[in-house]
């Protein structure tokens, strides 16, 4: 927020630009939406979930690996901070019915 206030920008990119980057960018997008529209934390959580489930970052992952999933197994997801964990439906370890 401080850097944005000074007119700066933030750049995030992991090795492939899809998994950790997707989690970070969707978090930033949800933060910006929350601050712009003054939403509650429950609304923030819902927006973050929906961005990760249906947003452009999961489509980027689909273009890279052929499936709309983020390449985190259960162990990797558990090691991520809670705010950076993908929804189970779009995590590599998810069982799709």
mmCIF file with all atom_site columns, C-alpha atoms in Angstrom:
data_model
loop_
_atom_site.group_PDB
_atom_site.id
_atom_site.type_symbol
_atom_site.label_atom_id
_atom_site.label_alt_id
_atom_site.label_comp_id
_atom_site.label_asym_id
_atom_site.label_entity_id
_atom_site.label_seq_id
_atom_site.pdbx_PDB_ins_code
_atom_site.Cartn_x
_atom_site.Cartn_y
_atom_site.Cartn_z
_atom_site.occupancy
_atom_site.B_iso_or_equiv
_atom_site.pdbx_formal_charge
_atom_site.auth_seq_id
_atom_site.auth_comp_id
_atom_site.auth_asym_id
_atom_site.auth_atom_id
_atom_site.pdbx_PDB_model_num
ATOM 1  C CA . UNK A 1 1  ? 0.000   0.000   0.000   1.00 0.00 ? 1  UNK A CA 1
ATOM 2  C CA . UNK A 1 2  ? 2.840   2.376   0.862   1.00 0.00 ? 2  UNK A CA 1
ATOM 3  C CA . UNK A 1 3  ? 4.572   1.799   -2.485  1.00 0.00 ? 3  UNK A CA 1
ATOM 4  C CA . UNK A 1 4  ? 1.298   2.294   -4.374  1.00 0.00 ? 4  UNK A CA 1
ATOM 5  C CA . UNK A 1 5  ? 0.737   5.523   -2.456  1.00 0.00 ? 5  UNK A CA 1
ATOM 6  C CA . UNK A 1 6  ? 4.116   6.721   -3.741  1.00 0.00 ? 6  UNK A CA 1
ATOM 7  C CA . UNK A 1 7  ? 3.136   5.821   -7.309  1.00 0.00 ? 7  UNK A CA 1
ATOM 8  C CA . UNK A 1 8  ? 5.132   2.583   -7.372  1.00 0.00 ? 8  UNK A CA 1
ATOM 9  C CA . UNK A 1 9  ? 4.127   -0.836  -8.612  1.00 0.00 ? 9  UNK A CA 1
ATOM 10 C CA . UNK A 1 10 ? 4.592   -4.425  -7.504  1.00 0.00 ? 10 UNK A CA 1
ATOM 11 C CA . UNK A 1 11 ? 5.793   -7.270  -9.684  1.00 0.00 ? 11 UNK A CA 1
ATOM 12 C CA . UNK A 1 12 ? 5.370   -10.959 -8.853  1.00 0.00 ? 12 UNK A CA 1
ATOM 13 C CA . UNK A 1 13 ? 6.579   -13.911 -10.883 1.00 0.00 ? 13 UNK A CA 1
ATOM 14 C CA . UNK A 1 14 ? 7.621   -17.419 -9.954  1.00 0.00 ? 14 UNK A CA 1
ATOM 15 C CA . UNK A 1 15 ? 9.686   -19.656 -12.213 1.00 0.00 ? 15 UNK A CA 1
ATOM 16 C CA . UNK A 1 16 ? 6.843   -20.615 -14.573 1.00 0.00 ? 16 UNK A CA 1
ATOM 17 C CA . UNK A 1 17 ? 4.613   -17.625 -13.878 1.00 0.00 ? 17 UNK A CA 1
ATOM 18 C CA . UNK A 1 18 ? 1.519   -19.652 -13.094 1.00 0.00 ? 18 UNK A CA 1
ATOM 19 C CA . UNK A 1 19 ? 1.249   -21.270 -9.656  1.00 0.00 ? 19 UNK A CA 1
ATOM 20 C CA . UNK A 1 20 ? 2.735   -19.114 -6.900  1.00 0.00 ? 20 UNK A CA 1
ATOM 21 C CA . UNK A 1 21 ? 2.333   -16.126 -9.179  1.00 0.00 ? 21 UNK A CA 1
ATOM 22 C CA . UNK A 1 22 ? -1.376  -16.933 -9.556  1.00 0.00 ? 22 UNK A CA 1
ATOM 23 C CA . UNK A 1 23 ? -1.828  -17.130 -5.787  1.00 0.00 ? 23 UNK A CA 1
ATOM 24 C CA . UNK A 1 24 ? -0.007  -13.843 -5.239  1.00 0.00 ? 24 UNK A CA 1
ATOM 25 C CA . UNK A 1 25 ? -1.737  -11.946 -8.037  1.00 0.00 ? 25 UNK A CA 1
ATOM 26 C CA . UNK A 1 26 ? -5.209  -13.156 -7.058  1.00 0.00 ? 26 UNK A CA 1
ATOM 27 C CA . UNK A 1 27 ? -4.472  -12.061 -3.470  1.00 0.00 ? 27 UNK A CA 1
ATOM 28 C CA . UNK A 1 28 ? -3.429  -8.597  -4.704  1.00 0.00 ? 28 UNK A CA 1
ATOM 29 C CA . UNK A 1 29 ? -6.512  -8.362  -6.942  1.00 0.00 ? 29 UNK A CA 1
ATOM 30 C CA . UNK A 1 30 ? -8.785  -9.269  -4.030  1.00 0.00 ? 30 UNK A CA 1
ATOM 31 C CA . UNK A 1 31 ? -7.017  -6.718  -1.796  1.00 0.00 ? 31 UNK A CA 1
ATOM 32 C CA . UNK A 1 32 ? -7.533  -3.974  -4.385  1.00 0.00 ? 32 UNK A CA 1
ATOM 33 C CA . UNK A 1 33 ? -11.203 -4.900  -4.865  1.00 0.00 ? 33 UNK A CA 1
ATOM 34 C CA . UNK A 1 34 ? -11.727 -4.968  -1.098  1.00 0.00 ? 34 UNK A CA 1
ATOM 35 C CA . UNK A 1 35 ? -10.131 -1.564  -0.530  1.00 0.00 ? 35 UNK A CA 1
ATOM 36 C CA . UNK A 1 36 ? -11.829 0.053   -3.530  1.00 0.00 ? 36 UNK A CA 1
ATOM 37 C CA . UNK A 1 37 ? -15.309 -1.175  -2.593  1.00 0.00 ? 37 UNK A CA 1
ATOM 38 C CA . UNK A 1 38 ? -14.741 -1.242  1.211   1.00 0.00 ? 38 UNK A CA 1
ATOM 39 C CA . UNK A 1 39 ? -15.852 -4.863  1.530   1.00 0.00 ? 39 UNK A CA 1
ATOM 40 C CA . UNK A 1 40 ? -15.892 -7.078  4.612   1.00 0.00 ? 40 UNK A CA 1
ATOM 41 C CA . UNK A 1 41 ? -13.342 -9.824  5.258   1.00 0.00 ? 41 UNK A CA 1
ATOM 42 C CA . UNK A 1 42 ? -16.024 -12.406 4.362   1.00 0.00 ? 42 UNK A CA 1
ATOM 43 C CA . UNK A 1 43 ? -16.497 -10.715 1.008   1.00 0.00 ? 43 UNK A CA 1
ATOM 44 C CA . UNK A 1 44 ? -12.715 -10.635 0.560   1.00 0.00 ? 44 UNK A CA 1
ATOM 45 C CA . UNK A 1 45 ? -12.486 -14.388 1.185   1.00 0.00 ? 45 UNK A CA 1
ATOM 46 C CA . UNK A 1 46 ? -15.304 -15.058 -1.298  1.00 0.00 ? 46 UNK A CA 1
ATOM 47 C CA . UNK A 1 47 ? -13.720 -12.853 -3.969  1.00 0.00 ? 47 UNK A CA 1
ATOM 48 C CA . UNK A 1 48 ? -10.321 -14.474 -3.454  1.00 0.00 ? 48 UNK A CA 1
ATOM 49 C CA . UNK A 1 49 ? -11.861 -17.945 -3.745  1.00 0.00 ? 49 UNK A CA 1
ATOM 50 C CA . UNK A 1 50 ? -13.750 -17.026 -6.922  1.00 0.00 ? 50 UNK A CA 1
ATOM 51 C CA . UNK A 1 51 ? -10.714 -15.374 -8.518  1.00 0.00 ? 51 UNK A CA 1
ATOM 52 C CA . UNK A 1 52 ? -8.696  -18.527 -7.939  1.00 0.00 ? 52 UNK A CA 1
ATOM 53 C CA . UNK A 1 53 ? -11.469 -20.845 -9.095  1.00 0.00 ? 53 UNK A CA 1
ATOM 54 C CA . UNK A 1 54 ? -12.606 -18.958 -12.202 1.00 0.00 ? 54 UNK A CA 1
ATOM 55 C CA . UNK A 1 55 ? -10.144 -16.115 -12.779 1.00 0.00 ? 55 UNK A CA 1
ATOM 56 C CA . UNK A 1 56 ? -7.592  -15.468 -15.469 1.00 0.00 ? 56 UNK A CA 1
ATOM 57 C CA . UNK A 1 57 ? -4.689  -17.035 -13.537 1.00 0.00 ? 57 UNK A CA 1
ATOM 58 C CA . UNK A 1 58 ? -6.270  -20.501 -13.594 1.00 0.00 ? 58 UNK A CA 1
ATOM 59 C CA . UNK A 1 59 ? -6.817  -20.026 -17.332 1.00 0.00 ? 59 UNK A CA 1
ATOM 60 C CA . UNK A 1 60 ? -3.115  -19.194 -17.637 1.00 0.00 ? 60 UNK A CA 1
ATOM 61 C CA . UNK A 1 61 ? -2.331  -22.465 -15.848 1.00 0.00 ? 61 UNK A CA 1
ATOM 62 C CA . UNK A 1 62 ? -4.639  -24.293 -18.283 1.00 0.00 ? 62 UNK A CA 1
ATOM 63 C CA . UNK A 1 63 ? -2.698  -22.883 -21.236 1.00 0.00 ? 63 UNK A CA 1
ATOM 64 C CA . UNK A 1 64 ? 0.577   -24.006 -19.651 1.00 0.00 ? 64 UNK A CA 1
ATOM 65 C CA . UNK A 1 65 ? -0.318  -27.543 -18.530 1.00 0.00 ? 65 UNK A CA 1
ATOM 66 C CA . UNK A 1 66 ? -3.523  -28.339 -20.407 1.00 0.00 ? 66 UNK A CA 1
ATOM 67 C CA . UNK A 1 67 ? -5.711  -28.396 -17.280 1.00 0.00 ? 67 UNK A CA 1
ATOM 68 C CA . UNK A 1 68 ? -7.251  -25.588 -15.217 1.00 0.00 ? 68 UNK A CA 1
ATOM 69 C CA . UNK A 1 69 ? -5.269  -26.503 -12.085 1.00 0.00 ? 69 UNK A CA 1
ATOM 70 C CA . UNK A 1 70 ? -2.435  -25.077 -10.052 1.00 0.00 ? 70 UNK A CA 1
ATOM 71 C CA . UNK A 1 71 ? 0.518   -27.440 -9.615  1.00 0.00 ? 71 UNK A CA 1
ATOM 72 C CA . UNK A 1 72 ? 0.496   -27.777 -5.832  1.00 0.00 ? 72 UNK A CA 1
ATOM 73 C CA . UNK A 1 73 ? 0.309   -31.181 -4.190  1.00 0.00 ? 73 UNK A CA 1
ATOM 74 C CA . UNK A 1 74 ? -1.178  -31.579 -0.692  1.00 0.00 ? 74 UNK A CA 1
ATOM 75 C CA . UNK A 1 75 ? 2.204   -31.208 1.027   1.00 0.00 ? 75 UNK A CA 1
ATOM 76 C CA . UNK A 1 76 ? 3.085   -28.065 -0.919  1.00 0.00 ? 76 UNK A CA 1
ATOM 77 C CA . UNK A 1 77 ? -0.333  -26.545 -0.268  1.00 0.00 ? 77 UNK A CA 1
ATOM 78 C CA . UNK A 1 78 ? 0.006   -27.271 3.450   1.00 0.00 ? 78 UNK A CA 1
ATOM 79 C CA . UNK A 1 79 ? 3.373   -25.486 3.519   1.00 0.00 ? 79 UNK A CA 1
ATOM 80 C CA . UNK A 1 80 ? 2.003   -22.325 1.929   1.00 0.00 ? 80 UNK A CA 1
ATOM 81 C CA . UNK A 1 81 ? 0.643   -19.546 4.143   1.00 0.00 ? 81 UNK A CA 1
ATOM 82 C CA . UNK A 1 82 ? -3.140  -19.898 4.367   1.00 0.00 ? 82 UNK A CA 1
ATOM 83 C CA . UNK A 1 83 ? -3.736  -16.852 2.185   1.00 0.00 ? 83 UNK A CA 1
ATOM 84 C CA . UNK A 1 84 ? -1.695  -18.400 -0.666  1.00 0.00 ? 84 UNK A CA 1
ATOM 85 C CA . UNK A 1 85 ? -3.365  -21.826 -0.712  1.00 0.00 ? 85 UNK A CA 1
ATOM 86 C CA . UNK A 1 86 ? -5.430  -22.663 -3.805  1.00 0.00 ? 86 UNK A CA 1
ATOM 87 C CA . UNK A 1 87 ? -9.003  -23.933 -3.523  1.00 0.00 ? 87 UNK A CA 1
ATOM 88 C CA . UNK A 1 88 ? -8.986  -27.762 -3.494  1.00 0.00 ? 88 UNK A CA 1
ATOM 89 C CA . UNK A 1 89 ? -10.983 -27.847 -6.752  1.00 0.00 ? 89 UNK A CA 1
ATOM 90 C CA . UNK A 1 90 ? -8.085  -26.267 -8.676  1.00 0.00 ? 90 UNK A CA 1
ATOM 91 C CA . UNK A 1 91 ? -5.167  -27.836 -6.818  1.00 0.00 ? 91 UNK A CA 1
ATOM 92 C CA . UNK A 1 92 ? -3.248  -30.618 -8.562  1.00 0.00 ? 92 UNK A CA 1
ATOM 93 C CA . UNK A 1 93 ? -4.136  -33.057 -5.794  1.00 0.00 ? 93 UNK A CA 1
ATOM 94 C CA . UNK A 1 94 ? -7.876  -32.466 -6.213  1.00 0.00 ? 94 UNK A CA 1
ATOM 95 C CA . UNK A 1 95 ? -10.064 -35.409 -7.147  1.00 0.00 ? 95 UNK A CA 1
ATOM 96 C CA . UNK A 1 96 ? -12.355 -34.387 -9.961  1.00 0.00 ? 96 UNK A CA 1
ATOM 97 C CA . UNK A 1 97 ? -15.636 -36.280 -10.238 1.00 0.00 ? 97 UNK A CA 1
#
